[in-house]
mmCIF file of C-alpha atoms in Angstrom:
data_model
loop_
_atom_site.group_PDB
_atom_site.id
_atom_site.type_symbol
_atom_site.label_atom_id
_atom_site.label_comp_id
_atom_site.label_asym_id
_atom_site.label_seq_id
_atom_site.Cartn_x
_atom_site.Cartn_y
_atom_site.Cartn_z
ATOM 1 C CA UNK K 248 4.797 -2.385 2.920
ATOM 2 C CA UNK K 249 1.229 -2.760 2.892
ATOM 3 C CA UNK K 250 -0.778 -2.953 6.436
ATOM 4 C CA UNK K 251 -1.854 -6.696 5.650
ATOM 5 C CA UNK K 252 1.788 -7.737 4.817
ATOM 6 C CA UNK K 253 3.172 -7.304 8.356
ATOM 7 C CA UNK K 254 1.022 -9.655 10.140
ATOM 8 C CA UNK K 255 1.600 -11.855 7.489
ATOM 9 C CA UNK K 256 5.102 -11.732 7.993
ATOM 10 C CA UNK K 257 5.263 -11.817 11.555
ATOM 11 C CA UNK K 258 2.581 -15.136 11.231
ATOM 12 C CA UNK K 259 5.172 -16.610 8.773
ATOM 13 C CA UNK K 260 8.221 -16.120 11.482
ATOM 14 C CA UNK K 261 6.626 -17.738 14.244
ATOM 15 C CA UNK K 262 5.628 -21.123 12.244
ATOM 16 C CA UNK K 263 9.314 -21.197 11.436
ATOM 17 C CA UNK K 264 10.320 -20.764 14.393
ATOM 18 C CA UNK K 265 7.758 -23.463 15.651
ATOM 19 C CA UNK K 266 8.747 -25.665 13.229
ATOM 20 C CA UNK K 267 12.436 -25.792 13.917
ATOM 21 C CA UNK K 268 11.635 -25.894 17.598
ATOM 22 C CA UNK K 269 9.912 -28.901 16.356
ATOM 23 C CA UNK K 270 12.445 -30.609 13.814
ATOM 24 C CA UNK K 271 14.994 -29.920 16.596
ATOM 25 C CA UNK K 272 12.973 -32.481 19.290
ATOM 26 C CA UNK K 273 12.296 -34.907 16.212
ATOM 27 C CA UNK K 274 16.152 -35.124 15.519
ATOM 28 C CA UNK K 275 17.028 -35.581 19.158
ATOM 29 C CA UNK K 276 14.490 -38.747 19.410
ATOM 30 C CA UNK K 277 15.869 -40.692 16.869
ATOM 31 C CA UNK K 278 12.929 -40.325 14.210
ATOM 32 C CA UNK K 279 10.380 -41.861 16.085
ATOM 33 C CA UNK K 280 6.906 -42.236 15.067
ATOM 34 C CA UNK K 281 5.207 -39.572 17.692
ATOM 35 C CA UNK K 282 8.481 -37.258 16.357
ATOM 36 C CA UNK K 283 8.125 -37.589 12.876
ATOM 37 C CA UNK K 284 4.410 -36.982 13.583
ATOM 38 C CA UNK K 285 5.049 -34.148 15.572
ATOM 39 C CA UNK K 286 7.156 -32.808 12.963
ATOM 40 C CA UNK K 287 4.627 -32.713 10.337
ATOM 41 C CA UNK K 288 2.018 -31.564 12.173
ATOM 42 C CA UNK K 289 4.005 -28.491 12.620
ATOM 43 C CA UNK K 290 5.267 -28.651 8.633
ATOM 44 C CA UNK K 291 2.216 -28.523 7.363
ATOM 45 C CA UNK K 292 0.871 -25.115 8.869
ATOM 46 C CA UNK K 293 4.059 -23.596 7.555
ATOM 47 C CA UNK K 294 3.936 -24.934 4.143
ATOM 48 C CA UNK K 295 0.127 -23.826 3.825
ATOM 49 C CA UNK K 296 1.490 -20.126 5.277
ATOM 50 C CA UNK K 297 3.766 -19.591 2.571
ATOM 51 C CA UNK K 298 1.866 -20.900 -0.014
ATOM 52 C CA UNK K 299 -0.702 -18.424 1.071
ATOM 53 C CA UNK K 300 1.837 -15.271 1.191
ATOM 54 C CA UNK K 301 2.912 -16.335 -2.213
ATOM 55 C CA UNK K 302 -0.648 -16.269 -3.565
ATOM 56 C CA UNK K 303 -1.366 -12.675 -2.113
ATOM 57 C CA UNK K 304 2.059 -11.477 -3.435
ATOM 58 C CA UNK K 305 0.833 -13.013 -7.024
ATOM 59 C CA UNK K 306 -2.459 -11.178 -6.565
ATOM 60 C CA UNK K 307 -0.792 -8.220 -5.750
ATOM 61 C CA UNK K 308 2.098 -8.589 -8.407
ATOM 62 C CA UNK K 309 -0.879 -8.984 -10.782
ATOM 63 C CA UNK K 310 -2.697 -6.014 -9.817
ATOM 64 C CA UNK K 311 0.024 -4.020 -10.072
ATOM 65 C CA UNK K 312 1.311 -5.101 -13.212
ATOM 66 C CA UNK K 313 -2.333 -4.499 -14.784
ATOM 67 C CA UNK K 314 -2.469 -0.854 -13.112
ATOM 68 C CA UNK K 315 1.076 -0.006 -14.574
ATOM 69 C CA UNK K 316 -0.005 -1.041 -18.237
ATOM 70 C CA UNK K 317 -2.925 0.971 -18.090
ATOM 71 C CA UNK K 318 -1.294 3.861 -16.882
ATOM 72 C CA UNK K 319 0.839 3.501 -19.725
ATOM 73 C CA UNK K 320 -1.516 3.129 -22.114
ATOM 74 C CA UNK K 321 -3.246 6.163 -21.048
ATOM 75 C CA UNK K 322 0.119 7.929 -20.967
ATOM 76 C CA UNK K 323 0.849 6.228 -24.711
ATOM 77 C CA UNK K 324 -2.188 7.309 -26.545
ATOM 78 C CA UNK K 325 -1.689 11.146 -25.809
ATOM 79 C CA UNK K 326 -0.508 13.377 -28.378
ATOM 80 C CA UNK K 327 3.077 14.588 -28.196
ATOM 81 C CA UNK K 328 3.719 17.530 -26.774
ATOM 82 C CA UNK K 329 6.630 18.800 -28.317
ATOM 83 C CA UNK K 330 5.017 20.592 -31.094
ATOM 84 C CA UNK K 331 2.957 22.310 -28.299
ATOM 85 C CA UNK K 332 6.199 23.402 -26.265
ATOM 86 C CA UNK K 333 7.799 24.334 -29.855
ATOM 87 C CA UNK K 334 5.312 26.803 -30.587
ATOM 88 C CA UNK K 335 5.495 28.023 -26.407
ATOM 89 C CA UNK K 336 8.672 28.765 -26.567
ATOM 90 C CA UNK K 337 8.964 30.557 -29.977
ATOM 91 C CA UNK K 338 5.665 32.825 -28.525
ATOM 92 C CA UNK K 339 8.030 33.336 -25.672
ATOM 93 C CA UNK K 340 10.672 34.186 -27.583
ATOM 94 C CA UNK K 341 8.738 37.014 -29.501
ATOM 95 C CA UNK K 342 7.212 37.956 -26.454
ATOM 96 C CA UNK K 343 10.642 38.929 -24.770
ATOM 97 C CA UNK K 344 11.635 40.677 -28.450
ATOM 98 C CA UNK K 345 8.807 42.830 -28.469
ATOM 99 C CA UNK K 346 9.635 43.519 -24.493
ATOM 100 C CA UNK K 347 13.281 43.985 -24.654
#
């Protein structure tokens, strides 16, 4: 979990709980106009908190995404190394003949 996440998170859990705190007193007055007032006043922090924890989650799933393809690019455009290891192991082979 990155450092920046956990405030984030903690941010996000409070507005909930805020906000049902809230919906709870609107629901008990019988939807009237100060409650339904009340109750978006406290909506709309919450809406623009998740909407900004899914845009850092998109710039992060984005960055990560980009650093994975050009890892794998990197990782693509190398030679194979089997012919490499092939001619290794044979050297080792003939190496323990000439031991043995």
């Amino acid at each position: 979990i990155l450092p920046a996440s956990v405030p984030s998170r903690k941010t996000l859990a409070e507005l909930v709980k805020n906000f049902k705190k809230s919906f709870k007193n609107a629901s008990g007055s019988a939807s009237s106009s100060p409650a339904l007032t009340e109750l978006l006043d406290a909506g709309r922090p919450l809406v623009r908190a998740f909407q900004t924890e899914v845009d850092a989650l998109t710039k992060r799933c984005k960055t990560s995404d980009a650093a994975f393809t050009e890892l794998y690019q990197n990782f693509f455009e190398l030679p194979d190394p089997a012919g490499v290891l092939a001619a290794a192991e044979h050297a080792m082979d003939s190496y323990r003949d000439e031991v043995s």
